Amino acid sequence: MPTVIIVGSGLVGAATALAFHQVGIKCTLYDQVNPVEAVMDGRAIEFGASGGCVSIQAGGLRVLKTLGLLDECIEKGQPHPYLSFSKINGSSQIVADARTSNKKAGETDPKLQTPLQILRSTLHNILMRACHRVGIKTLINKKLLDIKQNSDSVTVTFVDGTEATADLLIGADGIHSATRRKVFGDNLVAKFTGEMGHIGVVNIKEHNITIKEADKASFYVDRDNKRFLAIFQASEDTAAVRVSTFDDPEVEDQSYRPVSDLPKEAGRLADLLHEWGVPDYIEKMMRNSFRISAASIYDLPDLETYRKNRVILIGDAAHGMVPNAGIGLLTGLEDVGTLLAIMLERGTAAANQARNLRVKGMAASPIFGGSLNHFIFRGVAALNNAGLFTLYTLFDCEAEVAKLIQEQESK
Ligand SMILES: Cc1cc2nc3c(=O)[nH]c(=O)nc-3n(C[C@H](O)[C@H](O)[C@H](O)COP(=O)(O)OP(=O)(O)OC[C@H]3O[C@@H](n4cnc5c(N)ncnc54)[C@H](O)[C@@H]3O)c2cc1C
């Protein structure tokens, strides 16, 4: 049975491990930090640069459904039927129906047409618990140091001096992936965009804050001063506020507040939002945040390939992107879904072929004993030698995926 090392037990790494497990492939997760301990204790996890909350569109919800986790995510998250865009003080609101865009994107299941917002820590908790339930091992304090591969296997060395060897390595180690730098090129690094800010997470129930349906995923912009604010309701009782400023080197007039000036504390950030003239309830959300994480925004140049021999990049390690479209995780979950679909179809067919061969190979006729089967097998071998039979068909991954995409598009 093939073995797989997954470096990075973030959202995409954990989802990949579950997908491999579903098709019977043994894998182990390795991470430089210890998210598992915190998750198992029920503690909230700080995700630093990646913030407080994610919105998952229909395609990502489909993958969670395939992994058997959709209902739990819906129960612990918050559907947001709308996206709204306003000026920084909440005026001139534009409301878009997110269900219509998912319908237009091709989603026919009404349950999946409404995007779901969920706290990152909650989603990670759900994924890691699912890994734990099925016995997927996660080894922690394993910071990747080096990778060596040959025609038979791939070996990873960690900073603590330990090693692991497997048939395949999945680099799910995020936008600053060490796997990518080691195997694909040292120059392939994410670039800082100049946008920096903070995300506050608040218990809205405790502070009597009500968010209107249209405002559950809402964006506020002051283009003149390069200020940005976003609100995300993440569950019945929690919401996230994200505040950013842009340090644009192309803009000569740097009279707007420079990035480095943004305070890190909830109270001082709330005072700043007051100065900006944001709606009162948003200022209150920031003031009462129980957790503030930093969010520096990076962008990764497009890679020419996500695979080199026995190493595959997945999630942000492959295609880390600026968060403006809110589809980074969605794309990572699509990677997982694509791997799973191909592995499932191909893997199930191959396994059935192998089982069939095992049964037929060992079968004996009641009258002729094992000789009959040996005779049949001789015939099969002759057909093979004459080029009329093959045990398997060549699988051209790129062509197969292109075919799947074309089939979907023509539906
Ligand atoms: C502010 C913000 C808002 C966003 N909002 C959305 C949204 O609404 N919807 C959406 O779809 N996407 C969103 N995204 C994108 C989304 O967060 C990412 O696409 C997603 O988290 C990527 O997951 P990942 O598992 O690939 O990487 P990560 O979550 O970054 O996980 C990487 C893991 O690898 C580990 N690791 C790193 N280096 C090493 C090493 N050397 N050795 C061992 N382990 C290592 C890390 O500890 C971590 O656990 C947003 C991003 C940002 C920054």
Coordinates of C-alpha atoms and ligand atoms in Angstrom, one line a residue:
M1 CA 0.0 0.0 0.0
P2 CA 1.5 3.4 -0.9
T3 CA 2.4 5.7 1.9
V4 CA 2.1 9.5 2.0
I5 CA 3.8 12.3 4.0
I6 CA 1.7 15.5 4.3
V7 CA 3.8 18.5 5.4
G8 CA 1.4 21.0 7.0
S9 CA -1.7 20.1 9.0
G10 CA -3.6 23.3 8.2
L11 CA -7.1 23.3 6.6
V12 CA -6.0 21.9 3.3
G13 CA -3.4 19.4 4.7
A14 CA -6.0 18.0 7.1
A15 CA -8.7 17.7 4.4
T16 CA -6.1 16.0 2.1
A17 CA -5.3 13.4 4.8
L18 CA -9.0 12.6 5.2
A19 CA -9.4 12.2 1.4
F20 CA -6.4 9.8 1.2
H21 CA -7.9 7.9 4.2
Q22 CA -11.2 7.6 2.3
V23 CA -9.5 5.7 -0.6
G24 CA -7.4 3.6 1.7
I25 CA -4.1 5.3 1.4
K26 CA -2.0 5.6 4.6
C27 CA -0.7 9.1 5.3
T28 CA 0.8 11.0 8.2
L29 CA 0.6 14.7 8.9
Y30 CA 3.6 16.7 10.0
D31 CA 3.4 20.3 11.3
Q32 CA 5.9 22.8 12.7
V33 CA 3.3 23.9 15.3
N34 CA 1.1 22.0 17.6
P35 CA -2.5 22.7 16.6
V36 CA -3.7 19.3 17.6
E37 CA -3.1 19.7 21.3
A38 CA -5.0 23.0 21.3
V39 CA -7.8 21.5 19.2
M40 CA -8.2 18.5 21.4
D41 CA -8.3 20.8 24.5
G42 CA -11.1 22.8 22.8
R43 CA -8.9 25.9 22.9
A44 CA -9.2 28.5 20.1
I45 CA -6.2 28.6 17.8
E46 CA -4.5 31.8 16.6
F47 CA -3.8 31.5 12.9
G48 CA -1.7 34.6 12.8
A49 CA -1.5 35.8 9.2
S50 CA -4.6 33.9 8.1
G51 CA -7.1 35.6 10.3
G52 CA -10.4 34.8 12.0
C53 CA -13.0 33.5 9.6
V54 CA -13.4 31.9 6.1
S55 CA -16.2 32.0 3.7
I56 CA -16.7 28.7 1.8
Q57 CA -18.5 28.8 -1.6
A58 CA -20.5 25.9 -3.1
G59 CA -17.4 24.0 -4.6
G60 CA -15.8 23.9 -1.2
L61 CA -19.0 22.8 0.5
R62 CA -19.2 19.9 -2.0
V63 CA -15.8 18.7 -0.9
L64 CA -16.8 19.0 2.8
K65 CA -19.9 16.9 2.0
T66 CA -17.7 14.2 0.3
L67 CA -15.6 14.1 3.4
G68 CA -18.8 13.6 5.5
L69 CA -18.3 16.9 7.4
L70 CA -20.8 19.3 5.8
D71 CA -23.6 19.0 8.3
E72 CA -21.2 19.6 11.2
C73 CA -19.8 22.7 9.4
I74 CA -23.3 24.1 8.7
E75 CA -24.3 23.5 12.3
K76 CA -21.2 25.3 13.7
G77 CA -21.0 28.1 11.0
Q78 CA -23.3 30.7 9.6
P79 CA -24.8 30.8 6.1
H80 CA -24.5 34.2 4.4
P81 CA -26.9 34.6 1.5
Y82 CA -25.6 38.1 0.6
L83 CA -22.4 40.1 0.1
S84 CA -22.6 43.8 0.7
F85 CA -20.3 46.6 -0.3
S86 CA -20.5 50.2 1.2
K87 CA -18.4 53.3 1.8
I88 CA -16.5 53.3 5.0
N89 CA -19.4 54.9 7.0
G90 CA -21.9 52.3 5.8
S91 CA -23.6 54.5 3.2
S92 CA -24.3 53.7 -0.5
Q93 CA -24.7 50.0 0.2
I94 CA -24.7 47.6 -2.7
V95 CA -26.1 44.1 -2.0
A96 CA -25.3 41.1 -4.1
D97 CA -27.1 37.7 -3.8
A98 CA -24.4 35.1 -3.2
R99 CA -26.9 32.3 -3.9
T100 CA -27.6 33.5 -7.4
S101 CA -23.9 33.6 -8.2
N102 CA -23.4 30.0 -6.9
K103 CA -26.5 29.0 -9.0
K104 CA -24.9 30.7 -12.0
A105 CA -21.6 28.9 -11.2
G106 CA -23.5 25.6 -11.7
E107 CA -24.5 24.6 -8.2
T108 CA -27.9 22.8 -8.4
D109 CA -28.2 21.7 -4.7
P110 CA -30.1 24.5 -2.8
K111 CA -28.3 23.4 0.4
L112 CA -24.9 24.3 -1.2
Q113 CA -25.9 27.5 -3.0
T114 CA -25.6 29.7 0.1
P115 CA -22.0 30.2 1.1
L116 CA -21.0 29.3 4.7
Q117 CA -18.9 31.4 7.0
I118 CA -17.1 29.7 9.8
L119 CA -14.3 30.5 12.2
R120 CA -11.0 29.1 11.1
S121 CA -10.4 27.5 14.5
T122 CA -13.8 25.8 14.4
L123 CA -13.2 24.4 10.9
H124 CA -9.7 23.3 11.8
N125 CA -11.1 21.7 14.9
I126 CA -13.7 19.7 12.9
L127 CA -11.1 18.5 10.4
M128 CA -8.5 17.6 13.0
R129 CA -11.1 15.7 15.1
A130 CA -12.1 13.8 12.0
C131 CA -8.5 12.9 11.3
H132 CA -8.1 11.8 15.0
R133 CA -11.3 9.6 14.8
V134 CA -10.0 7.6 11.8
G135 CA -6.5 7.2 13.3
I136 CA -4.6 9.6 11.0
K137 CA -1.4 10.4 12.9
T138 CA -0.3 14.1 13.3
L139 CA 3.3 14.6 14.3
I140 CA 4.0 18.1 15.8
N141 CA 7.1 20.3 16.2
K142 CA 8.2 18.9 12.8
K143 CA 9.5 21.9 10.9
L144 CA 10.6 20.8 7.4
L145 CA 14.4 21.2 6.8
D146 CA 15.2 19.3 3.6
I147 CA 13.7 16.9 1.0
K148 CA 15.5 14.2 -1.0
Q149 CA 13.8 12.0 -3.6
N150 CA 14.8 9.2 -5.8
S151 CA 13.0 6.9 -8.2
D152 CA 11.6 4.8 -5.3
S153 CA 10.8 7.1 -2.5
V154 CA 11.0 10.6 -0.9
T155 CA 12.7 11.4 2.4
V156 CA 12.0 14.5 4.5
T157 CA 14.4 15.7 7.2
F158 CA 13.0 17.9 10.0
V159 CA 14.7 20.6 12.0
D160 CA 14.7 18.3 15.1
G161 CA 16.9 15.9 13.2
T162 CA 14.3 13.2 12.6
E163 CA 13.4 11.8 9.1
A164 CA 10.4 10.3 7.4
T165 CA 10.3 8.3 4.1
A166 CA 7.3 7.6 2.0
D167 CA 6.2 7.0 -1.6
L168 CA 4.7 10.5 -2.0
L169 CA 5.1 13.9 -0.3
I170 CA 2.3 16.4 -0.3
G171 CA 3.4 20.0 0.5
A172 CA 0.4 21.6 2.2
D173 CA 2.6 24.0 4.2
G174 CA 0.9 27.3 3.1
I175 CA 1.8 30.4 1.2
H176 CA 5.4 30.5 2.6
S177 CA 5.9 26.8 1.8
A178 CA 9.3 25.4 2.5
T179 CA 8.4 22.3 0.4
R180 CA 8.0 24.6 -2.6
R181 CA 11.3 26.4 -2.0
K182 CA 13.2 23.1 -1.5
V183 CA 11.8 21.3 -4.5
F184 CA 10.5 23.8 -7.0
G185 CA 13.0 26.7 -6.6
D186 CA 14.3 29.0 -3.9
N187 CA 13.1 32.0 -5.9
L188 CA 9.4 31.0 -5.6
V189 CA 8.5 33.1 -2.7
A190 CA 5.3 35.0 -1.8
K191 CA 5.6 38.8 -2.1
F192 CA 4.2 41.2 0.5
T193 CA 1.5 43.3 -1.1
G194 CA 1.8 46.3 1.3
E195 CA -1.6 45.5 2.8
M196 CA -1.5 44.9 6.5
G197 CA -4.1 44.8 9.3
H198 CA -5.7 43.0 12.1
I199 CA -8.7 40.7 12.6
G200 CA -10.8 40.9 15.8
V201 CA -13.1 38.0 16.8
V202 CA -16.0 39.0 19.1
N203 CA -18.8 37.2 20.9
I204 CA -21.8 39.2 19.5
K205 CA -24.4 37.5 21.7
E206 CA -22.6 38.5 24.9
H207 CA -22.3 42.1 23.7
N208 CA -25.9 42.3 22.4
I209 CA -24.8 43.1 18.8
T210 CA -27.2 42.2 16.0
I211 CA -26.0 41.9 12.5
K212 CA -28.6 42.3 9.7
E213 CA -28.9 39.5 7.2
A214 CA -27.4 41.6 4.4
D215 CA -24.5 42.6 6.5
K216 CA -23.3 39.1 7.6
A217 CA -20.5 39.4 4.9
S218 CA -20.0 43.1 4.4
F219 CA -17.2 45.2 3.1
Y220 CA -16.5 48.9 3.7
V221 CA -13.9 50.9 1.7
D222 CA -12.4 54.3 1.8
R223 CA -10.6 54.4 -1.5
D224 CA -9.2 57.9 -1.1
N225 CA -7.5 57.0 2.2
K226 CA -6.8 53.3 1.3
R227 CA -8.7 52.0 4.2
F228 CA -10.6 48.7 4.3
L229 CA -12.9 47.0 6.7
A230 CA -14.9 43.8 6.6
I231 CA -17.4 42.1 8.8
F232 CA -18.1 38.3 8.8
Q233 CA -20.6 36.6 11.1
A234 CA -19.1 33.2 11.8
S235 CA -21.7 31.5 13.9
E236 CA -24.8 32.3 15.9
D237 CA -22.7 34.0 18.5
T238 CA -19.4 35.0 16.9
A239 CA -18.2 37.4 14.3
A240 CA -14.9 38.7 12.9
V241 CA -13.9 42.3 12.0
R242 CA -11.0 42.8 9.6
V243 CA -9.3 46.1 9.3
S244 CA -6.6 46.9 6.8
T245 CA -4.6 49.8 5.3
F246 CA -2.6 49.7 2.1
D247 CA 0.9 51.0 1.8
D248 CA 1.0 51.4 -2.0
P249 CA 4.5 52.3 -3.2
E250 CA 3.0 53.4 -6.5
V251 CA 1.0 56.2 -4.8
E252 CA 3.0 59.3 -4.3
D253 CA 0.7 60.9 -1.8
Q254 CA 1.4 59.0 1.4
S255 CA -0.7 61.3 3.5
Y256 CA -3.0 58.4 4.5
R257 CA -2.1 56.6 7.7
P258 CA 1.0 54.4 7.1
V259 CA 0.6 50.7 7.7
S260 CA 3.1 50.5 10.5
D261 CA 0.9 52.9 12.6
L262 CA -2.0 50.5 12.9
P263 CA -2.4 49.6 16.6
K264 CA -2.6 46.0 17.7
E265 CA -5.0 46.3 20.7
A266 CA -8.8 46.0 20.4
G267 CA -9.5 49.3 22.2
R268 CA -7.0 51.4 20.2
L269 CA -8.2 49.8 16.9
A270 CA -11.8 50.6 17.9
D271 CA -10.8 54.3 18.5
L272 CA -9.2 54.3 15.1
L273 CA -12.4 53.0 13.5
H274 CA -14.3 55.7 15.4
E275 CA -12.0 58.3 13.7
W276 CA -12.7 56.7 10.3
G277 CA -16.4 57.2 10.9
V278 CA -17.5 53.5 10.6
P279 CA -21.0 52.4 11.7
D280 CA -21.3 52.3 15.6
Y281 CA -21.9 48.6 15.9
I282 CA -18.7 47.8 14.0
E283 CA -16.7 50.0 16.3
K284 CA -18.4 48.1 19.2
M285 CA -17.5 44.8 17.7
M286 CA -13.8 45.7 17.5
R287 CA -13.8 47.2 21.0
N288 CA -15.1 43.9 22.5
S289 CA -13.0 41.5 20.5
F290 CA -11.6 38.7 22.6
R291 CA -8.8 37.8 20.1
I292 CA -6.8 40.0 17.7
S293 CA -4.7 38.4 15.0
A294 CA -2.4 40.1 12.5
A295 CA -3.1 39.7 8.8
S296 CA -0.3 40.7 6.4
I297 CA -1.4 40.0 2.8
Y298 CA 1.0 38.2 0.4
D299 CA 0.7 37.0 -3.2
L300 CA 2.4 34.1 -4.7
P301 CA 3.6 34.2 -8.4
D302 CA 2.0 31.6 -10.6
L303 CA 4.0 28.4 -10.7
E304 CA 4.7 26.4 -13.9
T305 CA 3.9 23.1 -12.2
Y306 CA 2.6 21.8 -8.9
R307 CA 4.3 18.5 -9.1
K308 CA 7.9 17.3 -9.3
N309 CA 8.4 13.6 -9.3
R310 CA 7.2 12.4 -5.9
V311 CA 6.3 15.8 -4.5
I312 CA 3.0 17.6 -5.0
L313 CA 2.0 21.0 -3.8
I314 CA -1.5 21.6 -2.7
G315 CA -3.5 24.6 -1.2
D316 CA -1.7 27.9 -0.6
A317 CA 1.7 26.2 -1.1
A318 CA 0.7 25.8 -4.7
H319 CA -1.5 28.8 -5.4
G320 CA -1.5 31.2 -2.4
M321 CA -3.4 34.3 -3.4
V322 CA -4.6 37.7 -2.1
P323 CA -7.8 37.2 -0.2
N324 CA -9.9 39.7 -2.2
A325 CA -12.0 37.1 -4.0
G326 CA -12.4 34.9 -0.9
I327 CA -11.6 31.8 -2.9
G328 CA -8.2 30.7 -1.6
L329 CA -9.5 27.9 0.7
L330 CA -12.2 27.0 -1.9
T331 CA -9.4 26.4 -4.4
G332 CA -7.4 24.3 -1.9
L333 CA -10.5 22.2 -1.2
E334 CA -11.0 21.8 -4.9
D335 CA -7.5 20.4 -5.1
V336 CA -8.5 17.9 -2.5
G337 CA -11.8 17.1 -4.4
T338 CA -9.9 16.7 -7.7
L339 CA -7.3 14.3 -6.1
L340 CA -10.2 12.4 -4.5
A341 CA -12.3 12.1 -7.7
I342 CA -9.4 10.9 -9.7
M343 CA -8.1 8.6 -7.0
L344 CA -11.6 7.2 -6.3
E345 CA -12.5 6.5 -9.9
R346 CA -9.1 5.2 -10.9
G347 CA -8.4 3.6 -7.5
T348 CA -11.7 1.7 -7.3
A349 CA -11.4 0.4 -10.9
A350 CA -7.8 -0.7 -10.2
A351 CA -8.7 -2.3 -6.9
N352 CA -11.6 -4.2 -8.5
Q353 CA -9.3 -5.3 -11.3
A354 CA -6.8 -6.6 -8.8
R355 CA -9.5 -8.3 -6.7
N356 CA -10.9 -9.9 -9.9
L357 CA -7.5 -11.2 -10.8
R358 CA -6.8 -12.5 -7.3
V359 CA -10.1 -14.5 -7.3
K360 CA -9.7 -15.8 -10.9
G361 CA -6.0 -16.4 -10.4
M362 CA -6.6 -18.8 -7.5
A363 CA -9.9 -20.3 -8.7
A364 CA -10.1 -24.1 -9.4
S365 CA -12.9 -25.8 -11.4
P366 CA -14.7 -28.7 -9.5
I367 CA -14.2 -31.0 -12.5
F368 CA -10.9 -29.8 -14.0
G369 CA -9.2 -28.5 -10.9
G370 CA -6.7 -25.7 -11.2
S371 CA -5.6 -26.7 -14.7
L372 CA -8.6 -25.1 -16.4
N373 CA -7.8 -21.7 -15.0
H374 CA -4.2 -22.2 -15.9
F375 CA -5.3 -22.9 -19.5
I376 CA -7.5 -19.8 -19.5
F377 CA -4.6 -17.7 -18.1
R378 CA -2.4 -19.0 -20.9
G379 CA -5.0 -17.7 -23.4
V380 CA -5.1 -14.3 -21.7
A381 CA -1.2 -14.2 -21.9
A382 CA -1.4 -15.1 -25.6
L383 CA -3.9 -12.2 -26.2
N384 CA -1.5 -9.9 -24.3
N385 CA 1.5 -11.0 -26.3
A386 CA -0.5 -10.4 -29.5
G387 CA -1.3 -6.9 -28.3
L388 CA -5.0 -7.7 -28.0
F389 CA -5.4 -7.5 -24.2
T390 CA -4.0 -5.1 -21.5
L391 CA -4.2 -5.3 -17.8
Y392 CA -4.5 -1.5 -17.4
T393 CA -5.0 1.5 -19.6
L394 CA -2.5 4.4 -19.5
F395 CA -3.9 7.3 -17.4
D396 CA -3.0 10.7 -18.8
C397 CA -3.8 12.8 -15.7
E398 CA -3.8 16.2 -17.5
A399 CA -6.0 14.9 -20.3
E400 CA -8.4 13.2 -17.9
V401 CA -8.8 16.3 -15.8
A402 CA -9.3 18.4 -18.9
K403 CA -12.0 15.9 -20.0
L404 CA -13.7 16.1 -16.7
I405 CA -13.7 19.9 -16.9
Q406 CA -15.1 19.9 -20.4
E407 CA -17.9 17.4 -19.4
Q408 CA -18.9 19.7 -16.5
E409 CA -18.9 22.8 -18.7
S410 CA -21.0 21.2 -21.4
K411 CA -23.7 20.1 -18.8
Ligands
LIG1 C1 -7.2 37.6 5.7 C2 -7.5 36.3 4.9 C3 -8.9 36.0 4.7 C4 -9.2 34.9 3.9 N1 -10.5 34.6 3.7 C5 -10.8 33.5 2.9 C6 -12.2 33.2 2.6 O1 -13.1 33.9 3.1 N2 -12.5 32.1 1.8 C7 -11.5 31.3 1.3 O2 -11.8 30.4 0.5 N3 -10.2 31.6 1.5 C8 -9.8 32.7 2.3 N4 -8.5 32.9 2.6 C9 -7.5 32.0 2.1 C10 -7.4 30.8 3.0 O3 -7.2 31.3 4.3 C11 -6.2 29.9 2.6 O4 -6.3 29.6 1.2 C12 -6.1 28.6 3.4 O5 -6.1 28.9 4.8 C13 -4.9 27.8 2.9 O6 -4.8 26.6 3.7 P1 -3.5 25.7 3.6 O7 -3.8 24.6 4.5 O8 -3.1 25.6 2.2 O9 -2.4 26.7 4.3 P2 -2.3 27.1 5.9 O10 -3.6 27.3 6.5 O11 -1.4 28.3 5.8 O12 -1.6 25.9 6.6 C14 -0.2 25.6 6.4 C15 0.2 24.7 7.6 O13 1.6 24.3 7.3 C16 2.4 24.4 8.5 N5 3.8 24.7 8.0 C17 4.2 25.9 7.4 N6 5.6 25.8 7.2 C18 6.0 24.6 7.7 C19 7.2 23.9 7.7 N7 8.4 24.4 7.3 N8 7.3 22.7 8.3 C20 6.1 22.1 8.8 N9 4.9 22.7 8.7 C21 4.8 23.9 8.2 C22 1.7 25.6 9.2 O14 2.1 25.5 10.6 C23 0.2 25.4 8.9 O15 -0.4 24.5 9.9 C24 -8.2 34.1 3.3 C25 -6.8 34.4 3.6 C26 -6.5 35.5 4.4 C27 -5.1 35.8 4.6

